[in-house]
Short mmCIF file of C-alpha atoms in Angstrom, two decimals:
data_model
loop_
_atom_site.label_atom_id
_atom_site.label_comp_id
_atom_site.label_asym_id
_atom_site.label_seq_id
_atom_site.Cartn_x
_atom_site.Cartn_y
_atom_site.Cartn_z
CA UNK K 1 25.47 117.63 37.92
CA UNK K 2 23.69 120.69 39.22
CA UNK K 3 25.70 123.16 41.29
CA UNK K 4 23.26 122.93 44.24
CA UNK K 5 23.61 119.15 44.41
CA UNK K 6 27.40 119.41 44.41
CA UNK K 7 27.24 121.88 47.32
CA UNK K 8 24.94 119.53 49.25
CA UNK K 9 27.36 116.62 48.77
CA UNK K 10 30.32 118.75 49.90
CA UNK K 11 28.48 119.96 53.01
CA UNK K 12 27.55 116.38 53.94
CA UNK K 13 31.14 115.27 53.62
CA UNK K 14 32.42 118.15 55.75
CA UNK K 15 29.76 117.38 58.40
CA UNK K 16 30.80 113.74 58.51
CA UNK K 17 34.46 114.67 59.00
CA UNK K 18 33.56 117.09 61.81
CA UNK K 19 31.39 114.49 63.58
CA UNK K 20 34.12 111.88 63.34
CA UNK K 21 36.64 114.29 64.81
CA UNK K 22 34.28 115.16 67.66
CA UNK K 23 33.66 111.49 68.43
CA UNK K 24 37.39 110.78 68.46
CA UNK K 25 38.01 113.73 70.77
CA UNK K 26 35.19 112.59 73.06
CA UNK K 27 36.56 109.04 73.19
CA UNK K 28 40.04 110.33 73.98
CA UNK K 29 38.62 112.60 76.68
CA UNK K 30 36.63 109.74 78.23
CA UNK K 31 39.71 107.51 78.18
CA UNK K 32 41.82 110.20 79.83
CA UNK K 33 39.13 110.76 82.46
CA UNK K 34 38.87 107.02 83.17
CA UNK K 35 42.65 106.75 83.49
CA UNK K 36 42.72 109.75 85.81
CA UNK K 37 39.96 108.30 88.01
CA UNK K 38 41.75 104.94 88.12
CA UNK K 39 45.00 106.54 89.28
CA UNK K 40 43.38 108.97 91.71
CA UNK K 41 43.71 108.12 95.43
CA UNK K 42 40.65 106.38 96.78
CA UNK K 43 38.46 108.15 99.32
CA UNK K 44 38.90 107.09 102.96
CA UNK K 45 36.74 104.13 103.90
CA UNK K 46 33.72 104.96 106.04
CA UNK K 47 34.57 103.13 109.24
CA UNK K 48 32.29 102.30 112.14
CA UNK K 49 33.89 104.21 115.01
CA UNK K 50 33.08 103.56 118.65
CA UNK K 51 34.75 104.20 122.01
CA UNK K 52 35.18 101.65 124.76
CA UNK K 53 33.67 103.53 127.68
CA UNK K 54 36.20 102.08 130.11
CA UNK K 55 38.34 104.87 128.62
CA UNK K 56 36.37 107.27 130.85
CA UNK K 57 36.27 105.06 133.92
CA UNK K 58 37.00 108.07 136.16
CA UNK K 59 33.75 109.70 135.01
CA UNK K 60 30.20 108.49 134.74
CA UNK K 61 28.64 107.24 131.53
CA UNK K 62 26.15 110.09 131.75
CA UNK K 63 28.97 112.65 131.94
CA UNK K 64 31.19 111.25 129.20
CA UNK K 65 28.78 110.33 126.40
CA UNK K 66 28.02 114.00 125.54
CA UNK K 67 31.76 114.66 125.22
CA UNK K 68 31.85 112.10 122.42
CA UNK K 69 28.70 113.16 120.60
CA UNK K 70 29.93 116.78 120.51
CA UNK K 71 32.87 115.42 118.53
CA UNK K 72 30.76 113.36 116.15
CA UNK K 73 31.33 110.01 117.87
CA UNK K 74 28.16 108.01 118.50
CA UNK K 75 29.34 104.39 118.83
CA UNK K 76 29.66 103.07 122.39
CA UNK K 77 31.46 100.03 123.73
CA UNK K 78 29.70 99.55 127.07
CA UNK K 79 31.67 98.33 130.06
CA UNK K 80 30.75 97.28 133.56
CA UNK K 81 33.86 99.13 134.71
CA UNK K 82 32.25 102.58 134.51
CA UNK K 83 29.65 104.02 136.83
CA UNK K 84 26.51 104.88 134.84
CA UNK K 85 24.98 107.90 136.55
CA UNK K 86 24.94 109.77 139.83
CA UNK K 87 21.20 109.17 139.86
CA UNK K 88 21.93 105.57 140.82
CA UNK K 89 25.13 105.72 142.90
CA UNK K 90 27.69 102.98 142.18
CA UNK K 91 25.45 101.42 139.51
CA UNK K 92 27.42 99.30 137.04
CA UNK K 93 26.08 98.09 133.71
CA UNK K 94 24.89 94.48 133.59
CA UNK K 95 22.06 91.99 134.09
CA UNK K 96 21.60 92.98 137.73
CA UNK K 97 20.11 96.35 136.70
CA UNK K 98 16.43 96.63 137.60
CA UNK K 99 13.67 97.66 135.18
CA UNK K 100 13.84 101.36 136.07
CA UNK K 101 17.62 101.45 135.60
CA UNK K 102 17.41 99.60 132.30
CA UNK K 103 14.84 102.09 131.04
CA UNK K 104 17.04 105.00 132.11
CA UNK K 105 19.93 103.57 130.11
CA UNK K 106 17.92 102.91 126.94
CA UNK K 107 16.30 106.35 127.08
CA UNK K 108 19.67 108.04 127.59
CA UNK K 109 21.31 106.25 124.65
CA UNK K 110 18.36 107.09 122.41
CA UNK K 111 18.27 110.73 123.47
CA UNK K 112 21.95 111.09 122.60
CA UNK K 113 21.43 109.37 119.21
CA UNK K 114 24.06 106.76 120.03
CA UNK K 115 24.44 103.14 118.96
CA UNK K 116 25.91 100.28 120.96
CA UNK K 117 28.86 98.43 119.48
CA UNK K 118 29.42 95.91 122.27
CA UNK K 119 29.24 95.07 125.95
CA UNK K 120 32.18 93.69 127.85
CA UNK K 121 34.54 92.36 128.80
CA UNK K 122 32.07 90.41 130.94
CA UNK K 123 31.97 86.86 132.25
CA UNK K 124 29.17 84.31 132.35
CA UNK K 125 31.19 81.95 134.56
CA UNK K 126 28.42 79.30 134.35
CA UNK K 127 25.89 78.24 131.73
CA UNK K 128 23.17 80.04 133.68
CA UNK K 129 25.31 83.16 133.77
CA UNK K 130 25.88 82.99 130.02
CA UNK K 131 22.14 82.82 129.34
CA UNK K 132 21.49 85.71 131.72
CA UNK K 133 23.95 87.93 129.82
CA UNK K 134 22.57 86.94 126.39
CA UNK K 135 18.98 87.64 127.46
CA UNK K 136 20.08 90.99 128.90
CA UNK K 137 21.92 91.87 125.67
CA UNK K 138 18.83 91.19 123.58
CA UNK K 139 16.67 93.40 125.79
CA UNK K 140 19.19 96.25 125.79
CA UNK K 141 19.85 96.21 122.05
CA UNK K 142 23.42 94.96 122.35
CA UNK K 143 24.58 93.08 119.24
CA UNK K 144 27.93 91.83 120.53
CA UNK K 145 29.16 90.55 123.90
CA UNK K 146 32.88 90.47 124.72
CA UNK K 147 34.18 87.85 127.11
CA UNK K 148 37.24 85.91 128.18
CA UNK K 149 35.24 83.02 129.64
CA UNK K 150 36.99 79.66 129.80
CA UNK K 151 36.93 77.30 126.80
CA UNK K 152 34.46 74.85 128.35
CA UNK K 153 31.76 77.56 128.21
CA UNK K 154 32.02 78.11 124.45
CA UNK K 155 29.19 75.62 123.66
CA UNK K 156 26.93 77.49 126.10
CA UNK K 157 27.78 80.82 124.47
CA UNK K 158 26.96 79.40 121.05
CA UNK K 159 23.68 77.94 122.31
CA UNK K 160 22.40 81.12 123.93
CA UNK K 161 23.74 83.54 121.33
CA UNK K 162 21.70 81.62 118.77
CA UNK K 163 18.66 81.55 121.05
CA UNK K 164 18.68 85.31 121.73
CA UNK K 165 19.98 86.53 118.38
CA UNK K 166 23.26 88.06 119.57
CA UNK K 167 26.95 87.41 118.92
CA UNK K 168 29.90 86.84 121.22
CA UNK K 169 33.55 87.71 120.59
CA UNK K 170 36.53 86.43 122.54
CA UNK K 171 38.63 89.38 123.75
CA UNK K 172 42.28 89.20 124.75
CA UNK K 173 44.45 90.87 127.30
CA UNK K 174 48.25 90.59 127.37
CA UNK K 175 50.49 87.62 128.07
CA UNK K 176 50.49 88.40 131.80
CA UNK K 177 46.75 87.71 132.08
CA UNK K 178 45.07 84.58 133.46
CA UNK K 179 44.52 82.96 130.04
CA UNK K 180 46.34 82.48 126.74
CA UNK K 181 43.87 84.36 124.55
CA UNK K 182 46.65 86.84 123.70
CA UNK K 183 47.80 84.14 121.25
CA UNK K 184 45.74 84.56 118.04
CA UNK K 185 46.31 80.92 117.08
CA UNK K 186 44.64 79.81 120.32
CA UNK K 187 41.63 82.07 119.71
CA UNK K 188 41.39 80.96 116.07
CA UNK K 189 41.08 77.31 117.11
CA UNK K 190 38.75 78.16 119.98
CA UNK K 191 36.14 80.00 117.89
CA UNK K 192 36.44 78.05 114.63
CA UNK K 193 33.60 75.54 115.28
CA UNK K 194 30.97 78.18 116.07
CA UNK K 195 28.75 80.37 113.89
CA UNK K 196 27.88 82.93 116.58
CA UNK K 197 31.28 83.21 118.23
CA UNK K 198 34.18 85.20 116.83
CA UNK K 199 37.02 87.38 118.07
CA UNK K 200 37.52 90.95 119.23
CA UNK K 201 41.31 91.21 119.11
CA UNK K 202 42.93 93.94 121.18
CA UNK K 203 46.07 94.75 119.22
CA UNK K 204 47.41 96.92 122.03
CA UNK K 205 47.61 93.85 124.24
CA UNK K 206 49.10 91.93 121.31
CA UNK K 207 51.83 94.55 121.11
CA UNK K 208 52.49 94.26 124.84
CA UNK K 209 52.89 90.51 124.27
CA UNK K 210 55.28 90.92 121.33
CA UNK K 211 52.70 89.86 118.72
CA UNK K 212 52.54 91.74 115.42
CA UNK K 213 49.06 93.12 114.73
CA UNK K 214 48.98 92.38 110.99
CA UNK K 215 50.02 88.79 111.66
CA UNK K 216 47.29 88.46 114.29
CA UNK K 217 44.61 89.82 111.97
CA UNK K 218 45.68 87.39 109.24
CA UNK K 219 45.39 84.47 111.65
CA UNK K 220 41.85 85.46 112.65
CA UNK K 221 40.62 86.29 109.16
CA UNK K 222 36.91 85.63 108.75
CA UNK K 223 36.23 85.53 112.50
CA UNK K 224 36.90 89.13 113.52
CA UNK K 225 33.62 90.63 114.76
CA UNK K 226 35.10 93.85 116.21
CA UNK K 227 38.51 95.25 117.10
CA UNK K 228 39.88 97.11 120.08
CA UNK K 229 42.19 99.34 118.07
CA UNK K 230 45.31 100.93 119.56
CA UNK K 231 48.68 102.47 118.85
CA UNK K 232 51.46 102.00 121.40
CA UNK K 233 54.52 104.08 122.21
CA UNK K 234 56.70 100.96 122.00
CA UNK K 235 56.27 97.49 120.56
CA UNK K 236 56.89 94.55 122.87
CA UNK K 237 56.80 96.50 126.13
CA UNK K 238 54.45 94.81 128.61
CA UNK K 239 53.65 98.24 130.04
CA UNK K 240 50.50 99.70 128.49
CA UNK K 241 51.46 102.86 126.60
CA UNK K 242 48.52 104.10 124.49
CA UNK K 243 49.22 107.04 122.19
CA UNK K 244 47.14 108.74 119.47
CA UNK K 245 46.94 106.73 116.25
CA UNK K 246 49.84 107.29 113.89
CA UNK K 247 52.19 108.68 116.54
CA UNK K 248 53.47 105.42 118.03
CA UNK K 249 55.48 102.36 117.08
CA UNK K 250 52.70 100.32 115.43
CA UNK K 251 52.11 100.34 111.67
CA UNK K 252 48.56 101.66 111.69
CA UNK K 253 48.30 101.97 107.91
CA UNK K 254 49.35 98.35 107.42
CA UNK K 255 46.84 97.23 110.04
CA UNK K 256 44.00 99.11 108.35
CA UNK K 257 45.07 97.82 104.94
CA UNK K 258 44.93 94.23 106.19
CA UNK K 259 41.49 94.64 107.74
CA UNK K 260 40.27 96.31 104.55
CA UNK K 261 41.71 93.47 102.48
CA UNK K 262 39.66 91.05 104.57
CA UNK K 263 36.52 93.11 104.03
CA UNK K 264 36.19 93.76 107.77
CA UNK K 265 33.04 95.81 108.36
CA UNK K 266 32.76 95.69 112.15
CA UNK K 267 33.36 98.48 114.64
CA UNK K 268 36.75 100.00 115.37
CA UNK K 269 36.50 100.46 119.12
CA UNK K 270 38.89 103.06 120.51
CA UNK K 271 40.06 102.10 123.98
CA UNK K 272 42.46 104.68 125.34
CA UNK K 273 44.04 103.33 128.50
CA UNK K 274 46.17 106.34 129.43
CA UNK K 275 45.76 109.87 130.84
CA UNK K 276 42.63 108.67 132.62
CA UNK K 277 41.62 112.12 133.87
CA UNK K 278 42.13 114.00 130.60
CA UNK K 279 42.18 111.77 127.52
CA UNK K 280 39.28 113.11 125.43
CA UNK K 281 41.52 115.11 123.08
CA UNK K 282 43.58 112.00 122.30
CA UNK K 283 40.43 109.93 121.74
CA UNK K 284 39.21 112.54 119.23
CA UNK K 285 42.59 112.41 117.45
CA UNK K 286 42.20 108.64 117.13
CA UNK K 287 38.71 109.02 115.66
CA UNK K 288 39.97 111.62 113.16
CA UNK K 289 42.74 109.25 112.08
CA UNK K 290 40.19 106.56 111.33
CA UNK K 291 38.08 109.02 109.35
CA UNK K 292 41.06 110.07 107.25
CA UNK K 293 42.61 106.67 106.54
#
């Protein structure tokens, strides 16, 4: 065999060995990378964060919205319990607003690049009242109405939510309120028959009533349209004691884990019912907690 041919064969063999080694190293590297990525902590979930504007009931809507947007919060839970603007003294949000006032509101929300998470708690009281609210919600771009209307009005809510393309969620206050919606089992049975009616549990009021939040979320699985999300200084104390998320007695991480397990994708609505004259800093802390967990 010629010397040149022998050299060619030897070079080919060496090349094959080198390529095999490189492939093995690459495979090992890919495996290590995959294992590392699998064990790495997952990034915080992008949550839809809004603020229930009743939080700023001592200020007008016009005054308080810019405070939120300056802190990167654009979701708004509209309430009739907050004056809208000094331009229309004592004006409260709702179907009784005239065309000029409705336009002012829509223009203001748009100018501040905000989105509406919900409106309520409000009450239809009658079938006619329910339709009036649903028609108003459609016009104002409100996707979700919160109410504690009585059970006999649930068929009317379903009828008009379907007609106007909106949703309704049953909200709850604490066990000292005028209904038993603080009991998640009651709400579960109430909303179960309806496609357009769900729940907006307020876990702060659950805590005041001695009801564990994770348990409540499990009961309402599949029917939670939004949450009023709170931490409380004490569990089981009927007194309302809002504190920044992660600083109180409630297991916030367990609550978030349960909602994530369910695939909840609705808004987390911060309602801070404390320090009424100076609570913005605590609201921002709550929003940051949601961004980081």
